[in-house]
Structures are given as C-alpha cells and as structure tokens.
CSV table of C-alpha atoms in Angstrom, one decimal:
chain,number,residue,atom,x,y,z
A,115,UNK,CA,-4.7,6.8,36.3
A,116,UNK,CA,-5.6,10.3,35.7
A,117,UNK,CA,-1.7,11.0,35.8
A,118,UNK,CA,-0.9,8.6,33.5
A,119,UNK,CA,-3.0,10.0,31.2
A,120,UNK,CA,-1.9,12.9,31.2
A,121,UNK,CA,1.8,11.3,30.5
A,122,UNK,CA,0.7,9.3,27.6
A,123,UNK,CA,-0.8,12.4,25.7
A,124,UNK,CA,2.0,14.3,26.7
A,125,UNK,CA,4.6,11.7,25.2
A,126,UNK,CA,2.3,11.6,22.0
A,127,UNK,CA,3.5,15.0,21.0
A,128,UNK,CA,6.8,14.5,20.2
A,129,UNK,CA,6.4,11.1,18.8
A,130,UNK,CA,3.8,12.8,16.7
A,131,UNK,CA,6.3,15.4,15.5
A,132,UNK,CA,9.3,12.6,15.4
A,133,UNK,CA,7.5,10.5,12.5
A,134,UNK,CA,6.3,14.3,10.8
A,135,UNK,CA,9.7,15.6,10.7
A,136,UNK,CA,11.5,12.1,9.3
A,137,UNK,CA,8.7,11.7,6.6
A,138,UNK,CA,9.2,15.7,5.5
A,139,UNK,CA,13.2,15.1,5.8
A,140,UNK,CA,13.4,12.6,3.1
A,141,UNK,CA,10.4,14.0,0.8
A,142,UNK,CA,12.7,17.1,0.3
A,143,UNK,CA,15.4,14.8,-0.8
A,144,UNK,CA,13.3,12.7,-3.0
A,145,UNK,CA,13.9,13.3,-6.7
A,146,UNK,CA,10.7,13.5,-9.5
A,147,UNK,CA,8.7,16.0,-7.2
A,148,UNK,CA,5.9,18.4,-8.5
A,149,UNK,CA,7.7,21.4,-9.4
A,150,UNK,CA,10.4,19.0,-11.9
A,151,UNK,CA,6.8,17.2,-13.0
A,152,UNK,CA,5.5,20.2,-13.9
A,153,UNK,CA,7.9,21.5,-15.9
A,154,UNK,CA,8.4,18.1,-18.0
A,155,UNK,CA,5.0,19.1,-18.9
A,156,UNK,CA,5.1,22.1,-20.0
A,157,UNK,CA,7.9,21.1,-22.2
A,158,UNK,CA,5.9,18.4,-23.8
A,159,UNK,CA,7.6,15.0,-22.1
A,160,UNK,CA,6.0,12.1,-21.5
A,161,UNK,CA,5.8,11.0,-17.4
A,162,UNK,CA,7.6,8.2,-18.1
A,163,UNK,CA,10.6,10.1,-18.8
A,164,UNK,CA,10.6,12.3,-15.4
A,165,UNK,CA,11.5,9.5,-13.3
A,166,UNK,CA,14.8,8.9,-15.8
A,167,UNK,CA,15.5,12.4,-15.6
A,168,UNK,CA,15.3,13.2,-12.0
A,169,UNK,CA,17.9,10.5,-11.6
A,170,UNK,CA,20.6,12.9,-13.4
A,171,UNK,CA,19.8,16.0,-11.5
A,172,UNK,CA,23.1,17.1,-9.7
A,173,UNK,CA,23.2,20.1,-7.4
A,174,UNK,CA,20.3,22.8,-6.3
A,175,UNK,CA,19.4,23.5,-10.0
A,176,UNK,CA,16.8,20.9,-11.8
A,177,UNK,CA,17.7,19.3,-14.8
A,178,UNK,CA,14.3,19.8,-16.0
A,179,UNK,CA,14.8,23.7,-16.1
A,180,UNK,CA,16.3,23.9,-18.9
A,181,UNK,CA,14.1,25.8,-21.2
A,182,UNK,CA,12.0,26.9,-18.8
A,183,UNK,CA,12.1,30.7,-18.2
A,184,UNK,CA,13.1,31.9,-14.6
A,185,UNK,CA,9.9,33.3,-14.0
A,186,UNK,CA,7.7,30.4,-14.9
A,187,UNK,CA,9.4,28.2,-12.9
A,188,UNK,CA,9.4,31.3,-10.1
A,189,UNK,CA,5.5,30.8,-10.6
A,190,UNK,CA,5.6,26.9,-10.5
A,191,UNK,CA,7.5,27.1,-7.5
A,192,UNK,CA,5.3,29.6,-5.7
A,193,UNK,CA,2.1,27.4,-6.7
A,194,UNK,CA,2.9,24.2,-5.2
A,195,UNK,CA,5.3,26.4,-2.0
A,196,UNK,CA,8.6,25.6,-2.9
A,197,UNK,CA,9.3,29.2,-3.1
A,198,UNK,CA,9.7,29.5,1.0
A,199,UNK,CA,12.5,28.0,3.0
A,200,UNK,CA,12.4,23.8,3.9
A,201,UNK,CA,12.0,24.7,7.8
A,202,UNK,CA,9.3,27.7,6.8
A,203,UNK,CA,7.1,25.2,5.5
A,204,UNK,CA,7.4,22.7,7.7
A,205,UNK,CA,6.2,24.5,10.9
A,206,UNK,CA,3.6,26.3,8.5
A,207,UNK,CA,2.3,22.8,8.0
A,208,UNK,CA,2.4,22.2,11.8
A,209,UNK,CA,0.2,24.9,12.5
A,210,UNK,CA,-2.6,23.5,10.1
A,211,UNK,CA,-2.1,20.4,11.2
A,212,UNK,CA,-2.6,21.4,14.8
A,213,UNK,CA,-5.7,22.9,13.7
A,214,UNK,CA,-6.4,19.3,11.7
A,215,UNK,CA,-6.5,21.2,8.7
A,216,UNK,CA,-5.0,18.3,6.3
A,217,UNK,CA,-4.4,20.9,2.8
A,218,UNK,CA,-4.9,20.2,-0.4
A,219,UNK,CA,-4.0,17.6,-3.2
A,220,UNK,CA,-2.1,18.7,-5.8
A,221,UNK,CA,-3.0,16.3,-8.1
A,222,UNK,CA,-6.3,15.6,-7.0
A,223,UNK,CA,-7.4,19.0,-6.2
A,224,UNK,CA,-9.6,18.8,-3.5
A,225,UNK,CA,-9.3,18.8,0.5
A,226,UNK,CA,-7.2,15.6,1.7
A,227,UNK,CA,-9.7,15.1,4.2
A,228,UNK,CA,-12.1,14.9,1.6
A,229,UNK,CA,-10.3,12.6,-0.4
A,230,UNK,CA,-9.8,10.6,2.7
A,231,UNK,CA,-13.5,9.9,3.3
A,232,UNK,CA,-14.3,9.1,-0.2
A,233,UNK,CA,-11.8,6.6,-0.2
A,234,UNK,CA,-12.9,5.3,3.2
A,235,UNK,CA,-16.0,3.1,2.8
A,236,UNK,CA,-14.1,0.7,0.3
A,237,UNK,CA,-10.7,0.2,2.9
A,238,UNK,CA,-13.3,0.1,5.5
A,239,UNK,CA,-15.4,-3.1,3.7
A,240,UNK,CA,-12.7,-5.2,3.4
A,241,UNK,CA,-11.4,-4.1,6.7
A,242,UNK,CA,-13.9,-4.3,9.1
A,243,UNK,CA,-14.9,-7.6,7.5
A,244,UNK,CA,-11.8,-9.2,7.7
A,245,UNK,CA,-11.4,-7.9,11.4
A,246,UNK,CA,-14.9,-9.7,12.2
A,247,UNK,CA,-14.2,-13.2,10.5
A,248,UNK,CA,-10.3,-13.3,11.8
A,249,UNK,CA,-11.9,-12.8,15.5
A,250,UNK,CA,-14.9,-15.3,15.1
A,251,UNK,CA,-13.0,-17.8,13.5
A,252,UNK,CA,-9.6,-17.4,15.0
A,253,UNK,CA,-10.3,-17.6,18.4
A,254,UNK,CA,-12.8,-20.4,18.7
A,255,UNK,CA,-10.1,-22.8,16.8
A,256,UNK,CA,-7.2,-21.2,18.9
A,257,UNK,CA,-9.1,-22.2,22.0
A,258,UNK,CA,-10.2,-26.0,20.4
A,259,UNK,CA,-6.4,-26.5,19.6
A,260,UNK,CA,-5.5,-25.3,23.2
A,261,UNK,CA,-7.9,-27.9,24.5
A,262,UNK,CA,-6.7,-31.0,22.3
A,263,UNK,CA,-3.1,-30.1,21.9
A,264,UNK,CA,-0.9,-32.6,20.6
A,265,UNK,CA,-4.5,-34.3,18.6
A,266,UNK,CA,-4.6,-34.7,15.2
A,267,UNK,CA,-6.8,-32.0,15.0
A,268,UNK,CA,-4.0,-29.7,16.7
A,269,UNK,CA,-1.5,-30.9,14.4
A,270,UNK,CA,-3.6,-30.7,11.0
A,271,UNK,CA,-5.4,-27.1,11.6
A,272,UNK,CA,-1.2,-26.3,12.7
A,273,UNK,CA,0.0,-26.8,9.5
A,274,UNK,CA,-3.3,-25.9,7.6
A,275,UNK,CA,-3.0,-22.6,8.6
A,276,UNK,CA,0.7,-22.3,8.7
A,277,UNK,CA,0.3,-22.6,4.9
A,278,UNK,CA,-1.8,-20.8,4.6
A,279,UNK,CA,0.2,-17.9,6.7
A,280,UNK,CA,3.3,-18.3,4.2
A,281,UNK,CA,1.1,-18.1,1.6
A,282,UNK,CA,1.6,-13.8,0.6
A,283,UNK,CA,-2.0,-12.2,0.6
A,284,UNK,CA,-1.5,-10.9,-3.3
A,285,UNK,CA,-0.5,-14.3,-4.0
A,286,UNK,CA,-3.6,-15.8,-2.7
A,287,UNK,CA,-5.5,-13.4,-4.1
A,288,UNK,CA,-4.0,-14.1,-7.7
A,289,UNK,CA,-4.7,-17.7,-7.1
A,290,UNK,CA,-8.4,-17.0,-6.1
A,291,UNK,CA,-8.9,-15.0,-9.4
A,292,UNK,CA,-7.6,-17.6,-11.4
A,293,UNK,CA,-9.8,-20.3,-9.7
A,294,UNK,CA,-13.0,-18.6,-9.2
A,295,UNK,CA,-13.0,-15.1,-10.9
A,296,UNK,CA,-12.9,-16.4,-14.1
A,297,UNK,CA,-9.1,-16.8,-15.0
A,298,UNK,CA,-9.3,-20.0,-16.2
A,299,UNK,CA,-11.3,-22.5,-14.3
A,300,UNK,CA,-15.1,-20.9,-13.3
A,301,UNK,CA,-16.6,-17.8,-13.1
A,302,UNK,CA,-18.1,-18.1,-9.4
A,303,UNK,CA,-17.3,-14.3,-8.0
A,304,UNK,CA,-17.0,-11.1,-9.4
A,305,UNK,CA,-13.7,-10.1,-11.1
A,306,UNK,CA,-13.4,-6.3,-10.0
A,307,UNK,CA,-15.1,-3.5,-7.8
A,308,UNK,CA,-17.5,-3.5,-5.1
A,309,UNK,CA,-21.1,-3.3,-6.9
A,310,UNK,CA,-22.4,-4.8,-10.5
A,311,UNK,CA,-22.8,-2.7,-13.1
A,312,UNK,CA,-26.6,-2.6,-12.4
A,313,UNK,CA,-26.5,-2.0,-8.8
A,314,UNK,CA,-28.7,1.1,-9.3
A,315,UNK,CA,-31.7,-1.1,-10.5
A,316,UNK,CA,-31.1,-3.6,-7.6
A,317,UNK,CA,-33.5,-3.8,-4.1
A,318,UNK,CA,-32.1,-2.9,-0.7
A,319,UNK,CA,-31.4,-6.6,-0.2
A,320,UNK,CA,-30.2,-7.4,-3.5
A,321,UNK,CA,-27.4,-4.4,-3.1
A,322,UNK,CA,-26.4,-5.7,0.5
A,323,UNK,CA,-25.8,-9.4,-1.2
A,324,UNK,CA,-24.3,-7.7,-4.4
A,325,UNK,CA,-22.0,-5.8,-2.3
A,326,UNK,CA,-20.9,-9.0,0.1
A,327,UNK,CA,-20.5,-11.2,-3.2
A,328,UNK,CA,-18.1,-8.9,-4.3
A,329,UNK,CA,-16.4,-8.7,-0.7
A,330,UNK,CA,-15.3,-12.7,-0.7
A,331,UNK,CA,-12.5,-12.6,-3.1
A,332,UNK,CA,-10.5,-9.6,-1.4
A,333,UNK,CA,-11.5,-10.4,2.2
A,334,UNK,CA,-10.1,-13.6,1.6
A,335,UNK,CA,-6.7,-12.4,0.5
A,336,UNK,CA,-6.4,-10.0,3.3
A,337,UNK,CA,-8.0,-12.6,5.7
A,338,UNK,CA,-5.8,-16.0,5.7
A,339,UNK,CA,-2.6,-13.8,6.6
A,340,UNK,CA,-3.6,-12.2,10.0
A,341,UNK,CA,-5.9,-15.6,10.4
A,342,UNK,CA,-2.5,-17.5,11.5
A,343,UNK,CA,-1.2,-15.3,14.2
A,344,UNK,CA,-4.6,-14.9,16.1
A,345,UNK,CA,-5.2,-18.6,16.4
A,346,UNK,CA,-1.8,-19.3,17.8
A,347,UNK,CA,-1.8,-16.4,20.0
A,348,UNK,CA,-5.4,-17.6,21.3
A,349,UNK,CA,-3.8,-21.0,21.5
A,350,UNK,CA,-0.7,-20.2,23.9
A,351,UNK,CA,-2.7,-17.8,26.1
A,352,UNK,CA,-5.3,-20.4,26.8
A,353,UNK,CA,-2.4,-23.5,27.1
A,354,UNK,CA,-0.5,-20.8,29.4
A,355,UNK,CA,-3.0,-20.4,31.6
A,356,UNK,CA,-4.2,-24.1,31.8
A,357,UNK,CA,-0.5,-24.8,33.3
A,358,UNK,CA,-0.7,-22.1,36.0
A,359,UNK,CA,-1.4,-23.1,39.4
A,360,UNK,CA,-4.5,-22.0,40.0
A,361,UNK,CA,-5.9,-24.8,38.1
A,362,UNK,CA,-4.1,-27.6,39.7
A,363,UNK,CA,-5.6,-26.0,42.9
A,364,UNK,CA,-9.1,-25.6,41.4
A,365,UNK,CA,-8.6,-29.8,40.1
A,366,UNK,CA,-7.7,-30.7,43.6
A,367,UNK,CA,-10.3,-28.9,45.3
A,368,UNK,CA,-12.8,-31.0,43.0
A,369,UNK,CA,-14.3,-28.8,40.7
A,370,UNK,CA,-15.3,-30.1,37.2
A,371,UNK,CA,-12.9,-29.5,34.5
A,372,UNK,CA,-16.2,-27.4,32.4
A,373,UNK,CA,-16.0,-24.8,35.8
A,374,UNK,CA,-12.6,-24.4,35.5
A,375,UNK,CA,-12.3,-23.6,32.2
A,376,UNK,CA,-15.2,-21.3,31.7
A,377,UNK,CA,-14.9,-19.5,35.1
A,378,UNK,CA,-11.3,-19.0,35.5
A,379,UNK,CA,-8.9,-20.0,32.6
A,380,UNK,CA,-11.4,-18.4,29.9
A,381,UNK,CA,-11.9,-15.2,31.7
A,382,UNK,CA,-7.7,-14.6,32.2
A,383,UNK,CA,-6.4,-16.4,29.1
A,384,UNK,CA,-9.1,-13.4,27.4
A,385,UNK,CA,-7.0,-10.9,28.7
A,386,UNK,CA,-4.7,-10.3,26.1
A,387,UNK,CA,-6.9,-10.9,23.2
A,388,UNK,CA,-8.9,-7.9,24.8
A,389,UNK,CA,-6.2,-5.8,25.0
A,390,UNK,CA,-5.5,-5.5,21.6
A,391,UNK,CA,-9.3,-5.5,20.4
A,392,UNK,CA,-9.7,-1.7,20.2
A,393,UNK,CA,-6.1,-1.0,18.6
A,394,UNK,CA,-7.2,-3.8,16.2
A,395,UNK,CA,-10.3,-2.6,15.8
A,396,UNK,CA,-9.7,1.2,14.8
A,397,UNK,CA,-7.0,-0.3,12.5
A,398,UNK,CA,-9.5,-2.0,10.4
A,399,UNK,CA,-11.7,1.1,9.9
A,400,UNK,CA,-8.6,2.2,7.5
A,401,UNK,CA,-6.7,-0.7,6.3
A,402,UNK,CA,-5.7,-0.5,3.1
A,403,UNK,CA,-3.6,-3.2,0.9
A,404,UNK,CA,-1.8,-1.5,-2.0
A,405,UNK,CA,-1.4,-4.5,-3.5
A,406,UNK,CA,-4.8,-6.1,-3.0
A,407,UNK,CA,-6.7,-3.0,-3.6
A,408,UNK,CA,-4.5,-3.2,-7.0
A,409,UNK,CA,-5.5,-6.6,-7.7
A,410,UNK,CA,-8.9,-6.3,-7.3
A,411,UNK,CA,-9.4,-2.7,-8.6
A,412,UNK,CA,-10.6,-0.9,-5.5
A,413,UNK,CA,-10.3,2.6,-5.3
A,414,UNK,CA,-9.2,2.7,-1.3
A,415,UNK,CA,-6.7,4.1,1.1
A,416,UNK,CA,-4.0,1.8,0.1
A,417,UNK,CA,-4.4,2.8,-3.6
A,418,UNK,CA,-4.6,5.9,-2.8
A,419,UNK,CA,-1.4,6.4,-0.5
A,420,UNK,CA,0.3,4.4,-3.1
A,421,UNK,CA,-0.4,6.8,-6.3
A,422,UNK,CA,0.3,10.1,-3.8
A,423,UNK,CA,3.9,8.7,-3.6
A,424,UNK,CA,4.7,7.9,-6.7
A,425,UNK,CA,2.9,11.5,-8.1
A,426,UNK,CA,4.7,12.9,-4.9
A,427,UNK,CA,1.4,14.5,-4.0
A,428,UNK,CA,3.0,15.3,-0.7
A,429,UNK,CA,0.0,17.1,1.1
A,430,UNK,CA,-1.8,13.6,0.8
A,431,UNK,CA,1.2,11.6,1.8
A,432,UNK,CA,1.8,13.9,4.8
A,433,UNK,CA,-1.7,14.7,5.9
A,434,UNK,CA,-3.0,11.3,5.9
A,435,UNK,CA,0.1,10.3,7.7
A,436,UNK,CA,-0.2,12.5,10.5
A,437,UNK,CA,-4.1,11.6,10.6
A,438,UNK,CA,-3.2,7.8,10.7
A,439,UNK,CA,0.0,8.2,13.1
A,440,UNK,CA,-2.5,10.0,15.3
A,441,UNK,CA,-5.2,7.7,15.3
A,442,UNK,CA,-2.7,4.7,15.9
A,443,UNK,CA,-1.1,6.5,19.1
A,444,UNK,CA,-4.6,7.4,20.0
A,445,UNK,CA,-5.8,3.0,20.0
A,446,UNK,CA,-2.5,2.2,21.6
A,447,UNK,CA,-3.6,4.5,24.9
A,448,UNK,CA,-6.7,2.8,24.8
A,449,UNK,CA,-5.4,-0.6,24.4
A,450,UNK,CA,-3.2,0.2,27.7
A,451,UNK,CA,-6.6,1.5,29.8
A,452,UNK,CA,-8.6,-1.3,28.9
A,453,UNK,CA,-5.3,-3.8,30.0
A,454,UNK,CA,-6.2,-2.0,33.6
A,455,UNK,CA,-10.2,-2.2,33.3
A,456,UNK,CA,-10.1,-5.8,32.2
A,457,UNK,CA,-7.2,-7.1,34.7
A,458,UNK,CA,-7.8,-5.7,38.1
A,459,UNK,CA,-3.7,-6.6,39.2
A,460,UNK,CA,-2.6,-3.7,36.8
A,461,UNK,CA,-2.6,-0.5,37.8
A,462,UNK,CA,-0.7,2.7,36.3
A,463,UNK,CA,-0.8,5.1,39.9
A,464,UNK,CA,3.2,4.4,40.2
A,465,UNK,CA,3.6,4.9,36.6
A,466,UNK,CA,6.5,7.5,35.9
C-alpha cells in the first residue's frame, strides 16, 4: 500500500505540470491580454473595441501600440511581467506555486487565494447541497427501481428523470424563474442572491431559512442534471449484483430474500457508490456553474473563473487551476484507497 502511495504522488507531479504548462501555452497565444487592455485605455477606447482589435494584431508588435510611447508600454509591460522571457516566467510561477503562493489579481487586486475564499461560501451552498439531495434521493429510488425492474414504477421514474437529465441545467433554471421567481406566473422564491435585503435585522433561525429559501431555485438547476446518472448507476450495481451467484446460492440455501438483500447484495452493490463519495464530495466544496451562478446572480467560483478569462486575469485563471487540478488528483487517490478499505479482494501490493 505504502508503495503505491508513494507511486500515485509521484505520478501527480507531472500530471500536475502537464495541465500547468498546456494552460500557460495557449494564454501566451491568446489575443486581448492585459498589457493590449491596458493600453486601449490609456488611449481612451471603449473595452468593447479591444476584443475587435486584438483580432487584427499580426506579428510580435501590438496593434494597440500605436501611440503609445516605448517607454510606457516598457512600463506596462514590466507591471503585469511581460517584460521577461515566456519560459522565465513560467518556472518563476512554478516556484510560487510550489510554495502554494497563488499571486495576485490583476484586475482584482488582491491575493488569489483570497479571492478564492470569498468566493467560496456561495459555490460551496449550492454545492454541498446539491451533493446531499442527489445522494439521499438518488440512491434510495436507484435501489427501489433495481428491486421492481420492469414495474411501472421502473418505467415511469425511467423516463421521468431521463427528462429531466436532457433537460440543460440553465434551461431548467430559466424555466423555474419564469414559473416561480416571478417571471410571469407567481412570485414563490427569491429572484436573485443568497440573503434578503434585510437579512441583517433577521434572528439566527430566520437567516438559516432566508438563506435556504434562496438555495431552492439554483440547487434545483444544478440538481436534476447529476440526479439522472446516480439513480441509474445505483440501479445497475444493485441489478448486477442480484444476478451474481452468490445469491442463487444464498436462495437455495433458504435464506429470506430481506437477508439476502441487506446482508450481502446491499453491502457489495455499495461498493462503487463509495468509491466515488470522497472525489464527489471534495468536488462539491468548489463547484461552480458559470452559467447558473449568471442566472441567478451569485458571485461564486464559476463567475469568477469566467470573468478572469474573458479579462485575461491570468494569475486567477492559473492559480485557481493549479489549486483545483491539485485538489482533484488529491480525491482521485483517495477514491482508489477507500476502493481497497471498503472491498477487501483489492489490493494495490503488486501495483507497478
């Protein structure tokens, strides 16, 4: 086990650096970055007119120069650390990154880490919340289906939430504004943010019910998607392991069909579902929809990663991808130790 280990982490280093490099490879050859932003400012131009620019820059020199002195753009250069070499800065941002020093936003101003936990509480809501309800709803119905397939009720719940899987989650969430957020029909739930504009003057328990209120619209979007592919994946485990052998044997040997399920096809058709719970579960401390967060006017992750591209706020693009990357790699090694905790049959010693 212990050399396994060791293995994993060591592989995590250049898969680490693989996704790093790719990511800084094509921001150098993206067009509209900071140093061009900046100087469309200076002269007086309206944002809207960078983008158009940046898309007739041919070779080294930027369009946007023009009229700009050769020291100021020296300057603006220097500021945001254009002035050093591609492969300087790239293994300068290694070395902070090794000592998980994230930098600092450009347009924000402030430490990316910093941005990264004031952004946090709001992806982690809607996160952790739809993580709970997919798990306490999903596999209860994935098991019921398993144990009446081919019902009505098997075939009904099927194509209930089939429909509700094709169903994009922005969609749904446009939908659910419309019907209940006061689009047209009624004004049930809230139609933005996470608290009420008096949430200041509100008790302890009126601000926990406030804040969940507000939670139903965009939990629900980001719900119904992942909703689908639990419950079937709970269903084929469980209807997999009903058709092994074992419980033939256990049926002929006389025990009750309530034993065999609870004692032996629950505990292994579980397996899987286990596996993934920790990967799954440090996911949904920092998911983040662009476009639900959008929709619903929650300043989150998502939203954030989305405006650091199109500003090309690299140190936020970069940093919180090699913090996410990490973390990722990090619940996929602990997704693989708990496979060989839960199941005794696996073990890594022969592992290569």
């Amino acid at each position: 086990m212990l050399r396994y280990l060791l293995q994993r982490l060591f592989l995590m280093l250049p898969t680490l650096l693989g996704v790093l490099l790719v990511t800084f490879l094509v921001i150098q050859f993206v067009p509209g970055g900071p140093v061009e932003q900046m100087m469309y400012e200076l002269k007086g131009r309206g944002s809207g007119e960078v983008a158009m620019a940046t898309t007739q820059s041919t070779g080294s020199l930027y369009q946007g120069a023009r009229g700009v002195d050769a020291e100021r753009l020296a300057e603006i250069k220097a500021l945001y650390g254009f002035d050093k070499p591609a492969h300087v800065r790239f293994f300068e941002m290694l070395g902070r990154f090794a000592r998980f020093d994230l930098g600092q936003s450009w347009r924000h101003h402030a430490d990316v880490w910093t941005l990264i936990k004031s952004k946090l509480p709001v992806s982690m809501s809607i996160g952790l919340t739809s993580f709970f309800l997919a798990y306490l709803i999903a596999v209860p119905l994935g098991v019921a289906k398993a144990v009446r397939h081919g019902s009505r009720f098997d075939l009904i719940s099927t194509l209930i939430i089939m429909a509700g899987y094709a169903i994009p989650g922005f969609v749904l969430g446009v939908a659910l504004l419309v019907l209940f957020g006061g689009g047209s029909f009624w004004q049930v739930f809230p139609l933005r943010g996470l608290t009420s504009d008096n949430w200041a003057d509100l008790t302890l328990m009126g601000k926990l019910m406030d804040y969940l209120w507000h939670l139903v619209l965009p939990v629900t979007a980001m719900t119904v998607g992942s909703f689908a592919s639990l419950t079937m994946l709970t269903k084929n485990t469980f209807l997999e392991e009903i058709r092994k052998q074992y419980v033939m044997t256990a049926r002929a040997k006389g025990l009750s069909e309530r034993r065999i399920f609870w004692k032996h096809i629950f505990r292994n058709a579980l397996i899987p579902l286990l596996v993934g719970l920790p990967e799954a579960f440090l996911a949904a401390f920092f998911t983040g929809s662009i476009l639900i967060e959008t929709l619903f006017s929650l300043d989150g992750l998502g939203l954030l990663s989305y405006e650091s591209i199109l500003r090309r706020d690299y140190p936020v693009v970069l940093g919180s991808l090699y913090f996410f990357t990490l973390l990722g790699l990090v619940g996929k090694l602990v997704s693989d130790l708990c496979y060989a905790l839960v199941d005794p049959r696996v073990s890594f010693e022969g592992a290569q």
